[in-house]
Coordinates of C-alpha atoms and ligand atoms in Angstrom, one line a residue:
M1 CA 45.5 85.3 -37.4
G2 CA 45.8 81.6 -38.3
E3 CA 46.9 80.1 -41.6
T4 CA 44.7 79.9 -44.7
R5 CA 44.3 76.5 -46.4
H6 CA 42.8 76.1 -49.8
T7 CA 41.1 72.8 -51.0
K8 CA 39.0 71.8 -54.0
V9 CA 36.6 70.0 -51.6
L10 CA 36.1 70.8 -47.9
I11 CA 34.3 68.0 -46.0
I12 CA 32.8 69.1 -42.7
G13 CA 32.1 66.2 -40.4
S14 CA 33.6 62.8 -39.6
G15 CA 30.7 60.4 -39.3
P16 CA 29.9 57.7 -41.9
A17 CA 28.8 60.4 -44.4
G18 CA 32.0 62.5 -44.1
Y19 CA 34.5 59.6 -44.2
T20 CA 32.8 58.0 -47.2
A21 CA 32.8 61.3 -49.0
G22 CA 36.5 61.4 -48.1
V23 CA 37.2 58.1 -49.7
Y24 CA 35.4 59.0 -52.9
A25 CA 36.7 62.5 -53.2
S26 CA 40.3 61.3 -52.6
R27 CA 39.9 58.6 -55.3
A28 CA 38.6 61.3 -57.7
M29 CA 42.0 63.1 -57.0
L30 CA 40.3 66.1 -55.5
E31 CA 42.7 66.1 -52.5
P32 CA 39.9 66.8 -50.0
I33 CA 40.4 68.3 -46.5
L34 CA 38.1 66.8 -43.9
V35 CA 37.4 68.7 -40.7
Q36 CA 36.4 66.3 -37.9
G37 CA 34.6 68.5 -35.4
L38 CA 34.0 67.9 -31.7
E39 CA 33.1 64.2 -32.1
P40 CA 35.6 62.4 -34.4
G41 CA 33.8 59.4 -35.9
G42 CA 30.3 60.9 -35.1
Q43 CA 27.4 59.3 -33.4
L44 CA 28.5 55.6 -33.8
T45 CA 31.4 56.3 -31.4
T46 CA 28.8 56.5 -28.7
T47 CA 27.4 53.0 -29.2
T48 CA 28.6 49.4 -28.8
E49 CA 27.5 46.7 -31.2
V50 CA 26.4 47.7 -34.7
E51 CA 24.6 44.8 -36.3
N52 CA 23.4 46.3 -39.5
W53 CA 26.5 47.5 -41.3
P54 CA 26.7 45.2 -44.3
G55 CA 29.7 42.9 -44.2
H56 CA 29.9 42.6 -40.4
T57 CA 27.3 40.6 -38.5
E58 CA 28.5 42.6 -35.6
I59 CA 31.1 45.3 -35.1
Q60 CA 31.7 47.8 -32.3
G61 CA 30.7 51.4 -33.4
P62 CA 34.0 53.0 -32.4
E63 CA 36.0 50.3 -34.2
L64 CA 33.9 50.8 -37.4
M65 CA 34.6 54.5 -37.3
V66 CA 38.3 54.0 -36.7
N67 CA 38.3 51.7 -39.8
M68 CA 36.4 54.3 -41.9
E69 CA 38.8 57.0 -40.9
A70 CA 41.8 54.9 -41.7
H71 CA 40.3 54.0 -45.1
A72 CA 39.7 57.7 -46.0
R73 CA 43.3 58.6 -44.9
A74 CA 44.7 55.7 -46.9
M75 CA 43.0 57.1 -50.0
G76 CA 44.6 60.4 -49.4
C77 CA 42.0 62.4 -47.5
E78 CA 43.6 64.9 -45.1
M79 CA 42.1 64.8 -41.6
I80 CA 42.1 68.0 -39.5
T81 CA 41.1 68.3 -35.9
D82 CA 39.1 71.5 -35.8
I83 CA 35.5 72.7 -35.6
I84 CA 34.1 74.9 -38.3
V85 CA 32.5 77.9 -36.6
D86 CA 31.5 80.0 -39.6
L87 CA 30.8 79.3 -43.3
D88 CA 30.5 82.1 -45.8
T89 CA 28.6 80.9 -48.8
T90 CA 28.5 84.3 -50.5
Q91 CA 32.1 84.3 -51.7
R92 CA 33.8 82.0 -54.3
P93 CA 35.8 80.1 -53.2
F94 CA 33.6 79.5 -50.1
V95 CA 35.2 80.5 -46.8
A96 CA 35.0 78.4 -43.6
K97 CA 36.5 79.5 -40.3
G98 CA 37.9 77.0 -37.9
D99 CA 37.8 77.3 -34.1
S100 CA 41.6 77.0 -34.3
G101 CA 41.9 80.2 -36.2
T102 CA 42.6 78.4 -39.5
V103 CA 40.6 79.7 -42.5
Y104 CA 39.6 77.1 -45.1
T105 CA 38.8 78.2 -48.6
A106 CA 37.1 75.7 -50.8
D107 CA 35.7 75.4 -54.4
A108 CA 33.1 73.0 -53.1
V109 CA 31.8 72.1 -49.7
I110 CA 30.3 68.8 -48.4
L111 CA 28.3 69.3 -45.3
A112 CA 28.2 66.1 -43.2
T113 CA 27.7 67.5 -39.7
G114 CA 25.1 64.9 -38.7
A115 CA 22.9 65.2 -35.6
R116 CA 23.2 65.6 -31.9
A117 CA 21.3 64.2 -28.9
K118 CA 18.1 66.1 -27.9
W119 CA 17.4 67.0 -24.3
L120 CA 14.1 67.4 -22.5
G121 CA 14.9 71.0 -21.5
L122 CA 14.1 70.6 -17.8
E123 CA 16.1 72.8 -15.3
S124 CA 16.8 69.7 -13.1
E125 CA 18.0 67.8 -16.1
E126 CA 20.5 70.6 -16.9
A127 CA 21.5 70.8 -13.2
F128 CA 22.5 67.1 -13.0
K129 CA 24.1 66.7 -16.4
G130 CA 27.3 64.9 -15.8
F131 CA 26.2 64.1 -12.2
G132 CA 23.8 61.3 -13.0
V133 CA 22.1 62.6 -16.1
S134 CA 23.6 61.5 -19.4
A135 CA 22.7 61.0 -23.1
C136 CA 25.4 58.3 -23.7
A137 CA 25.1 54.9 -22.1
T138 CA 28.4 53.7 -23.7
C139 CA 30.2 56.6 -22.2
D140 CA 28.7 56.6 -18.7
G141 CA 27.0 53.2 -18.1
F142 CA 30.1 51.9 -16.3
F143 CA 29.6 54.4 -13.4
Y144 CA 26.3 52.7 -12.4
R145 CA 27.4 49.2 -11.4
G146 CA 24.8 47.6 -9.2
Q147 CA 22.6 50.8 -9.3
E148 CA 19.1 51.5 -10.5
I149 CA 18.8 53.5 -13.7
V150 CA 16.0 55.0 -15.8
V151 CA 16.1 55.5 -19.5
I152 CA 13.7 58.0 -21.2
G153 CA 12.4 57.3 -24.7
G154 CA 11.0 54.6 -27.0
G155 CA 13.2 54.6 -30.1
N156 CA 16.1 52.4 -31.1
T157 CA 18.5 54.4 -29.1
A158 CA 16.5 54.2 -25.9
V159 CA 16.0 50.4 -26.2
E160 CA 19.6 49.8 -27.1
E161 CA 20.8 51.9 -24.2
A162 CA 18.4 50.1 -21.8
L163 CA 19.7 46.8 -22.9
F164 CA 23.3 47.9 -22.7
L165 CA 22.9 49.3 -19.2
T166 CA 21.7 45.9 -17.9
N167 CA 25.4 45.0 -18.1
F168 CA 26.0 47.3 -15.1
A169 CA 22.7 48.2 -13.5
S170 CA 20.7 46.1 -11.0
K171 CA 17.5 47.4 -12.6
V172 CA 16.6 49.5 -15.6
T173 CA 13.2 51.3 -15.9
L174 CA 12.4 52.4 -19.5
I175 CA 10.0 55.4 -19.2
H176 CA 8.1 56.0 -22.4
R177 CA 5.3 58.5 -23.1
R178 CA 3.2 56.0 -25.1
D179 CA 2.6 52.3 -24.8
E180 CA 4.2 51.5 -28.1
L181 CA 7.8 51.5 -28.9
R182 CA 9.3 53.1 -32.1
A183 CA 12.3 50.8 -31.9
E184 CA 12.8 47.9 -34.3
K185 CA 10.9 44.7 -33.5
I186 CA 14.0 42.6 -32.8
L187 CA 15.1 45.2 -30.2
Q188 CA 11.6 45.4 -28.7
D189 CA 11.6 41.6 -28.2
R190 CA 15.0 41.7 -26.4
L191 CA 13.8 44.5 -24.2
L192 CA 10.5 43.0 -23.2
K193 CA 12.1 39.6 -22.4
H194 CA 14.9 41.1 -20.3
E195 CA 14.5 40.3 -16.6
K196 CA 16.3 43.4 -15.5
I197 CA 14.2 45.9 -17.5
E198 CA 10.8 47.2 -16.5
P199 CA 8.9 49.4 -19.0
M200 CA 6.8 52.2 -17.6
W201 CA 4.2 53.2 -20.3
F202 CA 2.4 56.5 -20.5
H203 CA 4.9 58.4 -18.3
E204 CA 7.0 61.5 -18.8
L205 CA 9.9 62.7 -16.8
V206 CA 9.0 65.9 -14.9
E207 CA 11.9 66.3 -12.6
V208 CA 15.3 64.9 -11.8
V209 CA 15.7 64.7 -8.0
G210 CA 19.1 64.8 -6.4
E211 CA 21.3 66.2 -3.7
N212 CA 24.2 68.6 -3.8
D213 CA 26.8 67.3 -1.3
P214 CA 28.1 65.2 -3.0
K215 CA 26.2 66.1 -6.1
G216 CA 24.2 63.3 -7.6
V217 CA 20.9 62.0 -8.6
T218 CA 18.7 60.1 -6.1
G219 CA 15.5 59.6 -8.2
V220 CA 13.1 61.0 -10.8
R221 CA 9.5 62.2 -10.7
V222 CA 7.4 61.0 -13.5
M223 CA 3.9 61.9 -14.5
H224 CA 1.2 59.6 -16.0
T225 CA 0.3 61.2 -19.4
K226 CA -3.4 60.4 -19.0
T227 CA -4.1 60.8 -15.3
G228 CA -1.5 63.3 -14.3
E229 CA -0.5 61.2 -11.3
I230 CA 3.1 61.7 -10.1
T231 CA 5.3 58.8 -9.1
E232 CA 8.8 59.0 -7.7
I233 CA 11.3 56.3 -8.7
P234 CA 14.6 56.0 -6.9
C235 CA 17.6 55.8 -9.2
K236 CA 21.2 56.9 -9.5
G237 CA 21.4 57.4 -13.3
V238 CA 19.0 59.0 -15.8
F239 CA 19.8 58.3 -19.5
V240 CA 17.9 60.6 -21.9
A241 CA 17.4 59.0 -25.3
I242 CA 14.7 61.0 -27.0
G243 CA 16.3 61.4 -30.4
H244 CA 18.6 63.7 -32.2
A245 CA 18.4 67.1 -33.9
P246 CA 20.4 67.9 -37.1
A247 CA 23.5 70.0 -36.6
S248 CA 22.6 72.7 -39.2
E249 CA 23.5 75.8 -37.2
L250 CA 26.3 76.8 -39.7
V251 CA 23.8 77.0 -42.6
K252 CA 20.4 77.5 -41.1
D253 CA 20.0 81.0 -42.4
V254 CA 21.4 80.4 -45.9
L255 CA 20.2 77.0 -47.1
E256 CA 16.7 75.7 -47.6
L257 CA 15.7 73.5 -44.7
H258 CA 12.9 71.0 -44.2
N259 CA 11.1 69.3 -41.2
G260 CA 12.4 72.0 -38.9
A261 CA 16.1 72.1 -39.3
Y262 CA 17.2 69.4 -41.8
V263 CA 19.1 70.6 -44.8
S264 CA 17.1 70.1 -48.0
V265 CA 18.7 68.4 -51.0
K266 CA 17.3 68.0 -54.5
P267 CA 15.6 64.6 -54.8
G268 CA 18.0 61.9 -55.8
T269 CA 21.1 64.2 -55.3
T270 CA 23.0 65.9 -52.5
E271 CA 22.7 69.3 -54.1
T272 CA 21.5 72.0 -51.6
S273 CA 19.9 75.3 -52.6
I274 CA 23.4 76.8 -53.1
P275 CA 25.4 75.4 -56.1
G276 CA 28.7 74.0 -54.9
I277 CA 27.4 73.2 -51.4
F278 CA 26.4 69.5 -51.0
A279 CA 24.9 67.8 -47.9
A280 CA 24.9 64.2 -46.8
G281 CA 23.8 62.0 -44.0
D282 CA 21.7 62.7 -40.9
L283 CA 22.0 66.4 -41.5
T284 CA 19.6 66.0 -44.4
D285 CA 17.6 63.0 -43.4
H286 CA 14.7 62.9 -40.9
K287 CA 13.5 59.6 -42.1
Y288 CA 16.2 56.8 -42.4
R289 CA 19.0 58.1 -40.1
Q290 CA 21.3 55.1 -40.5
A291 CA 25.0 54.7 -40.8
V292 CA 24.6 52.9 -44.2
T293 CA 22.3 55.5 -45.7
S294 CA 24.6 58.3 -44.4
A295 CA 27.6 56.6 -46.0
G296 CA 25.6 56.2 -49.2
M297 CA 24.9 59.9 -49.3
G298 CA 28.5 60.7 -48.5
C299 CA 29.5 58.8 -51.7
M300 CA 26.8 60.6 -53.7
A301 CA 28.0 64.0 -52.3
A302 CA 31.6 63.3 -53.5
L303 CA 30.4 62.2 -56.9
D304 CA 28.1 65.3 -57.2
A305 CA 30.9 67.6 -56.1
E306 CA 33.3 66.0 -58.6
R307 CA 30.9 66.5 -61.5
W308 CA 30.0 70.0 -60.4
L309 CA 33.6 71.0 -60.2
A310 CA 34.3 69.5 -63.7
E311 CA 31.4 71.6 -65.1
Q312 CA 32.9 74.8 -63.6
E313 CA 36.1 74.2 -65.5
Ligands
FAD1 P1 27.3 61.8 -37.5 O1 27.6 60.4 -37.2 O2 26.3 62.5 -36.6 O3 28.6 62.7 -37.5 C1 28.6 64.1 -37.6 C2 30.0 64.6 -37.6 O4 30.0 66.0 -37.9 C3 30.8 64.4 -36.3 O5 32.0 63.9 -36.6 C4 30.9 65.8 -35.7 O6 32.1 66.0 -35.0 C5 31.0 66.6 -37.0 N1 30.6 68.0 -36.9 C6 29.4 68.6 -36.4 N2 29.5 69.9 -36.4 C7 30.7 70.2 -37.0 C8 31.3 71.4 -37.2 N3 30.8 72.6 -37.0 N4 32.6 71.4 -37.7 C9 33.2 70.2 -38.0 N5 32.6 69.0 -37.8 C10 31.4 69.0 -37.3 N6 22.8 53.6 -37.3 C11 22.9 52.3 -37.8 O7 22.9 52.2 -39.0 N7 23.2 51.2 -37.0 C12 23.3 51.3 -35.7 O8 23.4 50.3 -35.0 C13 23.2 52.6 -35.1 N8 23.3 52.7 -33.7 C14 23.2 54.0 -33.2 C15 23.4 54.1 -31.8 C16 23.3 55.4 -31.2 C17 23.5 55.5 -29.7 C18 23.1 56.5 -32.0 C19 23.0 57.9 -31.4 C20 22.9 56.4 -33.4 C21 23.0 55.1 -34.0 N9 22.8 54.9 -35.4 C22 22.9 53.7 -35.9 C23 22.6 56.1 -36.3 C24 23.9 56.5 -36.9 O9 24.9 56.7 -35.9 C25 23.8 57.8 -37.8 O10 22.8 57.6 -38.7 C26 25.1 58.1 -38.5 O11 26.2 58.2 -37.6 C27 24.9 59.5 -39.2 O12 26.1 59.7 -39.8 P2 26.6 61.2 -40.3 O13 27.9 61.0 -41.0 O14 25.5 61.8 -41.0 O15 26.8 62.1 -39.0
NAP2 P1 13.8 58.5 -32.5 O1 13.6 57.3 -33.3 O2 13.4 59.8 -33.0 O3 13.0 58.1 -31.1 C1 12.9 59.1 -30.1 C2 12.0 58.5 -29.0 O4 12.0 59.5 -27.9 C3 10.6 58.3 -29.4 O5 10.1 57.1 -28.8 C4 9.8 59.5 -28.9 O6 8.5 59.2 -28.4 C5 10.6 59.8 -27.6 N1 10.6 61.3 -27.3 C6 10.9 62.3 -28.2 N2 10.7 63.5 -27.6 C7 10.3 63.2 -26.3 C8 10.0 64.0 -25.2 N3 10.1 65.4 -25.2 N4 9.6 63.4 -24.1 C9 9.5 62.1 -24.0 N5 9.8 61.2 -25.0 C10 10.2 61.8 -26.2 O7 15.3 58.6 -32.0 P2 16.5 57.6 -31.7 O8 16.0 56.4 -31.0 O9 17.6 58.4 -31.2 O10 16.9 57.1 -33.2 C11 17.4 58.1 -34.1 C12 17.7 57.4 -35.4 O11 18.9 56.6 -35.3 C13 16.6 56.5 -35.9 O12 16.5 56.6 -37.3 C14 17.1 55.1 -35.5 O13 16.6 54.1 -36.4 C15 18.6 55.3 -35.7 N6 19.3 54.3 -34.8 C16 19.4 53.0 -35.3 C17 19.9 52.0 -34.5 C18 19.9 50.6 -35.0 O14 19.7 50.5 -36.2 N7 20.2 49.6 -34.3 C19 20.2 52.3 -33.1 C20 20.0 53.6 -32.7 C21 19.5 54.6 -33.5 P3 7.4 58.8 -29.5 O15 7.7 57.4 -30.0 O16 6.1 58.9 -28.7 O17 7.5 59.8 -30.6

C-alpha cells in the first residue's frame, strides 16, 4: 500500500491546460498537486516550431512546455511523476489512485488529460508500430534520412509533419482521403510549394507492407476512394497523422460527454456535471484544440475551483 496525499486541488495532466491551472491555483494559495502522466508537457512536446503562442514569433514546443512547467513550479505547484489510473467521484474528498500506488485525496479536481493520437486500426499498422510506423515525426523523423516517407492525413498535424520530415526524407508523399486539406492556409501554401512533397488526393491507406528479417516497412498499399484502384508506394516510414481523441477514460462513465468522448462543461465555465470536478483543454474541446485555448481554460478551471472551494467553506 502506497502513501496517501491530500490536496485542496488535484490537477491531472501536464499540458498547457494543466500547467496554467497550476500557476493560477498556486497563486490562489491552494497548494495544488499536479500529476504529470505518461507525457510530461503534453502534445506540444511532440512538435518542433510553435508559431502561434502569443509573445513568441517562434518557439520550440518542448522548450515552451519546459518553461510552463518551471513557471508553475516557481509559483509553488508540486509536480508529481505518476499516472492516475482511477478516480472515485462518489466520495468527498475525491479519491484518485496513482499507478505508483500513491492515493491522492482532493477537495477539488481539475481534469486536463488532453488528447492522444488516433490510429487507423489496421492490423499491419499495429504490426509495424515502432518499426516504420509512427505518429510522431519529431520523435522518429531522424531515422529516415535519405528515405521515402508517407504521411496520412490532411489536418495541421499531417501538413506540419510532412514539412518537418522534408528535413530528413528524400521524398514525402502526403496521402489524403479528400482533395481539400483541413490545415491552415499558411501551412497548405508551404506544403504545396515544397519540392520534396507530393500530395496524393482521394486515397486511403489499406495496408502497410514490410518484411520481418530485419523488421521494417518497405511500402504501403493505398486505395483510390472513388475508383477503388490499389496503388503500391515504396517507402521506409509511415507517419499516421489523422487527429487525436480525448483522454477521458478516467471519467467516461461518470461525467457528461459530448461529440463522442469529450468532457462536457457548462458554457462559459469549466464546471463538469459533478460539482467540484473541473475540466480544461483538449479534453473538453473538439473545436479549437490549441495550446492557447487550453491554457486559457486551465486558468478558468483554477479560478472556478478557487471560487467553488470558497463557497464550500
Ligand atoms: P495535452 O497537451 O494533450 O496534455 C495532456 C496531459 O495529460 C499530458 O501531460 C498527459 O501526460 C496527461 N495525462 C493524460 N492522462 C493522464 C492520466 N491518467 N494521469 C495523469 N496525467 C495524464 N497547438 C497550437 O496552439 N499551436 C501549435 O503549433 C500546435 N502544434 C501541434 C503539433 C502537434 C504535433 C500536435 C499533436 C498538436 C499541436 N497543437 C498545437 C495542439 C496542442 O498541442 C494542444 O491543443 C494542447 O497541447 C492541448 O493541451 P492540454 O493541456 O489540453 O493537453
Ligand atoms: P484534425 O484537424 O482532426 O485532422 C485530421 C485529418 O486526418 C483530417 O484531414 C481527416 O480527414 C484525416 N482523417 C481522420 N480520420 C481518418 C481516417 N480514418 N483515414 C484517413 N484520414 C483520416 O487533426 P490534427 O491535424 O491532429 O489537429 C488536431 C488539432 O490540433 C486541430 O485543432 C489543429 O488545429 C491543432 N493543431 C494546430 C497546429 C497549429 O496551430 N500549427 C498544429 C497541429 C495541430 P478529413 O479532412 O477528410 O476529415
